[in-house]
């Protein structure tokens, strides 16, 4: 595992707590940065607003977010990430309660790496998030970080 953080974008406090608990239960030690809406996520990723001055080359290892976010929805966040050279290869996992075909199609069409429906049963939720973390942090070979110019 790397020491790069995980960015969790979640407006539901219960889902935030469950996701963090699931990652820790599976011994994922990466720092977890939480953004509570789409604008806060964009501010973190691009070092604007309250995150001005953060170490921009240190991008998250993965970004987990819901589609239904306040201020800027998940698809708009994804669109912004994929339109910028710095974040276009960043692994993005949609973690949502939606099981709508059009949400999956739009997510993948905009460049999501994975679309996972949040299980409603507590134990299944913990297991699903843990497996996501293990796959994306241990097994997946991410794209190399391009040299800074």
mmCIF file of C-alpha atoms in Angstrom:
data_model
loop_
_atom_site.group_PDB
_atom_site.id
_atom_site.type_symbol
_atom_site.label_atom_id
_atom_site.label_comp_id
_atom_site.label_asym_id
_atom_site.label_seq_id
_atom_site.Cartn_x
_atom_site.Cartn_y
_atom_site.Cartn_z
ATOM 1 C CA UNK A 1 0.000 0.000 0.000
ATOM 2 C CA UNK A 2 1.090 3.541 -0.615
ATOM 3 C CA UNK A 3 0.918 6.341 1.866
ATOM 4 C CA UNK A 4 -1.347 8.389 -0.397
ATOM 5 C CA UNK A 5 -4.754 9.150 1.085
ATOM 6 C CA UNK A 6 -8.178 7.929 0.082
ATOM 7 C CA UNK A 7 -10.658 10.680 -0.761
ATOM 8 C CA UNK A 8 -14.147 9.767 0.410
ATOM 9 C CA UNK A 9 -16.865 12.093 -0.851
ATOM 10 C CA UNK A 10 -19.986 11.362 1.175
ATOM 11 C CA UNK A 11 -22.725 13.619 2.496
ATOM 12 C CA UNK A 12 -24.462 10.978 4.618
ATOM 13 C CA UNK A 13 -22.794 10.818 8.067
ATOM 14 C CA UNK A 14 -23.898 7.200 8.620
ATOM 15 C CA UNK A 15 -22.432 6.041 5.292
ATOM 16 C CA UNK A 16 -19.265 8.025 6.009
ATOM 17 C CA UNK A 17 -18.842 6.298 9.366
ATOM 18 C CA UNK A 18 -19.584 2.857 7.905
ATOM 19 C CA UNK A 19 -17.157 3.327 5.021
ATOM 20 C CA UNK A 20 -14.340 4.450 7.300
ATOM 21 C CA UNK A 21 -15.059 1.595 9.702
ATOM 22 C CA UNK A 22 -15.030 -0.919 6.849
ATOM 23 C CA UNK A 23 -11.686 0.308 5.532
ATOM 24 C CA UNK A 24 -10.111 0.197 9.000
ATOM 25 C CA UNK A 25 -11.597 -3.239 9.716
ATOM 26 C CA UNK A 26 -9.746 -4.524 6.647
ATOM 27 C CA UNK A 27 -6.462 -2.992 7.884
ATOM 28 C CA UNK A 28 -6.365 -0.276 5.260
ATOM 29 C CA UNK A 29 -4.111 2.269 6.893
ATOM 30 C CA UNK A 30 -4.210 5.055 4.303
ATOM 31 C CA UNK A 31 -5.307 8.415 5.631
ATOM 32 C CA UNK A 32 -8.956 9.044 4.743
ATOM 33 C CA UNK A 33 -9.843 12.560 3.648
ATOM 34 C CA UNK A 34 -13.584 13.246 3.749
ATOM 35 C CA UNK A 35 -15.339 15.790 1.562
ATOM 36 C CA UNK A 36 -19.034 16.290 2.267
ATOM 37 C CA UNK A 37 -20.101 17.640 -1.124
ATOM 38 C CA UNK A 38 -18.899 17.859 -4.695
ATOM 39 C CA UNK A 39 -17.469 21.370 -4.369
ATOM 40 C CA UNK A 40 -15.388 20.361 -1.347
ATOM 41 C CA UNK A 41 -14.064 17.363 -3.314
ATOM 42 C CA UNK A 42 -13.029 19.583 -6.232
ATOM 43 C CA UNK A 43 -11.444 22.083 -3.833
ATOM 44 C CA UNK A 44 -9.391 19.289 -2.250
ATOM 45 C CA UNK A 45 -8.293 17.735 -5.530
ATOM 46 C CA UNK A 46 -7.286 21.018 -7.152
ATOM 47 C CA UNK A 47 -6.011 22.837 -4.065
ATOM 48 C CA UNK A 48 -8.586 25.612 -4.076
ATOM 49 C CA UNK A 49 -10.814 27.187 -1.420
ATOM 50 C CA UNK A 50 -10.024 25.863 2.056
ATOM 51 C CA UNK A 51 -7.405 23.511 0.552
ATOM 52 C CA UNK A 52 -5.371 26.248 -1.153
ATOM 53 C CA UNK A 53 -1.695 25.524 -0.593
ATOM 54 C CA UNK A 54 -1.999 21.762 -0.073
ATOM 55 C CA UNK A 55 0.616 19.494 -1.688
ATOM 56 C CA UNK A 56 -1.016 19.166 -5.130
ATOM 57 C CA UNK A 57 1.211 16.418 -6.559
ATOM 58 C CA UNK A 58 0.069 14.189 -3.663
ATOM 59 C CA UNK A 59 -3.204 13.031 -5.184
ATOM 60 C CA UNK A 60 -5.354 10.424 -3.468
ATOM 61 C CA UNK A 61 -4.731 6.778 -4.221
ATOM 62 C CA UNK A 62 -8.440 6.396 -4.976
ATOM 63 C CA UNK A 63 -11.573 8.526 -4.847
ATOM 64 C CA UNK A 64 -14.807 6.994 -3.568
ATOM 65 C CA UNK A 65 -17.964 8.995 -4.079
ATOM 66 C CA UNK A 66 -21.695 8.890 -4.269
ATOM 67 C CA UNK A 67 -23.637 10.198 -7.245
ATOM 68 C CA UNK A 68 -26.121 12.187 -5.195
ATOM 69 C CA UNK A 69 -24.033 14.948 -3.628
ATOM 70 C CA UNK A 70 -24.992 18.456 -2.556
ATOM 71 C CA UNK A 71 -23.672 21.550 -4.373
ATOM 72 C CA UNK A 72 -22.146 19.550 -7.254
ATOM 73 C CA UNK A 73 -23.316 16.026 -8.022
ATOM 74 C CA UNK A 74 -21.022 13.057 -8.485
ATOM 75 C CA UNK A 75 -21.268 13.014 -12.275
ATOM 76 C CA UNK A 76 -20.213 16.664 -12.434
ATOM 77 C CA UNK A 77 -17.272 15.899 -10.133
ATOM 78 C CA UNK A 78 -16.311 12.989 -12.390
ATOM 79 C CA UNK A 79 -16.622 15.160 -15.494
ATOM 80 C CA UNK A 80 -14.272 17.748 -13.937
ATOM 81 C CA UNK A 81 -11.737 15.081 -12.893
ATOM 82 C CA UNK A 82 -11.607 13.505 -16.324
ATOM 83 C CA UNK A 83 -11.244 16.851 -18.107
ATOM 84 C CA UNK A 84 -8.040 17.785 -16.275
ATOM 85 C CA UNK A 85 -4.627 16.295 -17.100
ATOM 86 C CA UNK A 86 -3.678 16.075 -13.407
ATOM 87 C CA UNK A 87 -6.644 13.895 -12.449
ATOM 88 C CA UNK A 88 -7.805 12.180 -15.615
ATOM 89 C CA UNK A 89 -6.177 8.855 -14.621
ATOM 90 C CA UNK A 90 -7.084 9.000 -10.938
ATOM 91 C CA UNK A 91 -8.995 5.830 -9.944
ATOM 92 C CA UNK A 92 -12.617 6.740 -9.237
ATOM 93 C CA UNK A 93 -15.061 4.333 -7.639
ATOM 94 C CA UNK A 94 -18.723 5.269 -7.580
ATOM 95 C CA UNK A 95 -20.185 3.977 -4.308
ATOM 96 C CA UNK A 96 -23.893 4.657 -4.458
ATOM 97 C CA UNK A 97 -27.332 3.387 -3.545
ATOM 98 C CA UNK A 98 -28.440 3.810 -7.173
ATOM 99 C CA UNK A 99 -28.885 0.722 -9.273
ATOM 100 C CA UNK A 100 -30.249 2.584 -12.281
ATOM 101 C CA UNK A 101 -28.891 1.543 -15.674
ATOM 102 C CA UNK A 102 -28.635 5.169 -16.803
ATOM 103 C CA UNK A 103 -26.493 6.040 -13.753
ATOM 104 C CA UNK A 104 -24.107 3.180 -14.514
ATOM 105 C CA UNK A 105 -23.932 4.085 -18.204
ATOM 106 C CA UNK A 106 -23.290 7.759 -17.494
ATOM 107 C CA UNK A 107 -20.694 6.945 -14.810
ATOM 108 C CA UNK A 108 -18.724 4.591 -17.016
ATOM 109 C CA UNK A 109 -19.188 6.899 -19.996
ATOM 110 C CA UNK A 110 -17.558 9.719 -18.042
ATOM 111 C CA UNK A 111 -14.622 7.528 -17.009
ATOM 112 C CA UNK A 112 -15.515 5.891 -13.688
ATOM 113 C CA UNK A 113 -13.278 2.921 -12.972
ATOM 114 C CA UNK A 114 -15.885 1.043 -10.967
ATOM 115 C CA UNK A 115 -19.557 1.337 -10.013
ATOM 116 C CA UNK A 116 -20.577 -0.341 -6.767
ATOM 117 C CA UNK A 117 -24.043 -0.352 -5.297
ATOM 118 C CA UNK A 118 -24.040 0.181 -1.536
ATOM 119 C CA UNK A 119 -25.487 -2.898 0.134
ATOM 120 C CA UNK A 120 -28.261 -2.096 2.593
ATOM 121 C CA UNK A 121 -27.267 -4.832 5.054
ATOM 122 C CA UNK A 122 -24.583 -3.632 7.487
ATOM 123 C CA UNK A 123 -22.286 -6.683 7.264
ATOM 124 C CA UNK A 124 -22.516 -6.747 3.472
ATOM 125 C CA UNK A 125 -21.669 -3.031 3.329
ATOM 126 C CA UNK A 126 -18.595 -3.546 5.536
ATOM 127 C CA UNK A 127 -17.437 -6.474 3.407
ATOM 128 C CA UNK A 128 -18.051 -4.717 0.073
ATOM 129 C CA UNK A 129 -16.099 -1.594 1.075
ATOM 130 C CA UNK A 130 -13.296 -3.702 2.519
ATOM 131 C CA UNK A 131 -12.994 -5.695 -0.693
ATOM 132 C CA UNK A 132 -12.968 -2.477 -2.720
ATOM 133 C CA UNK A 133 -10.150 -1.115 -0.626
ATOM 134 C CA UNK A 134 -8.126 -4.312 -0.829
ATOM 135 C CA UNK A 135 -8.484 -4.537 -4.589
ATOM 136 C CA UNK A 136 -7.801 -0.886 -5.405
ATOM 137 C CA UNK A 137 -5.006 -0.426 -2.870
ATOM 138 C CA UNK A 138 -3.238 -3.796 -2.989
ATOM 139 C CA UNK A 139 -3.944 -5.569 -6.263
ATOM 140 C CA UNK A 140 -4.614 -2.839 -8.808
ATOM 141 C CA UNK A 141 -1.594 -1.462 -10.646
ATOM 142 C CA UNK A 142 -2.375 2.235 -11.145
ATOM 143 C CA UNK A 143 -1.191 4.292 -14.074
ATOM 144 C CA UNK A 144 2.243 5.761 -13.404
ATOM 145 C CA UNK A 145 2.309 9.345 -12.247
ATOM 146 C CA UNK A 146 3.538 11.474 -15.143
ATOM 147 C CA UNK A 147 6.646 13.547 -14.429
ATOM 148 C CA UNK A 148 5.977 17.110 -13.326
ATOM 149 C CA UNK A 149 7.013 19.681 -15.905
#
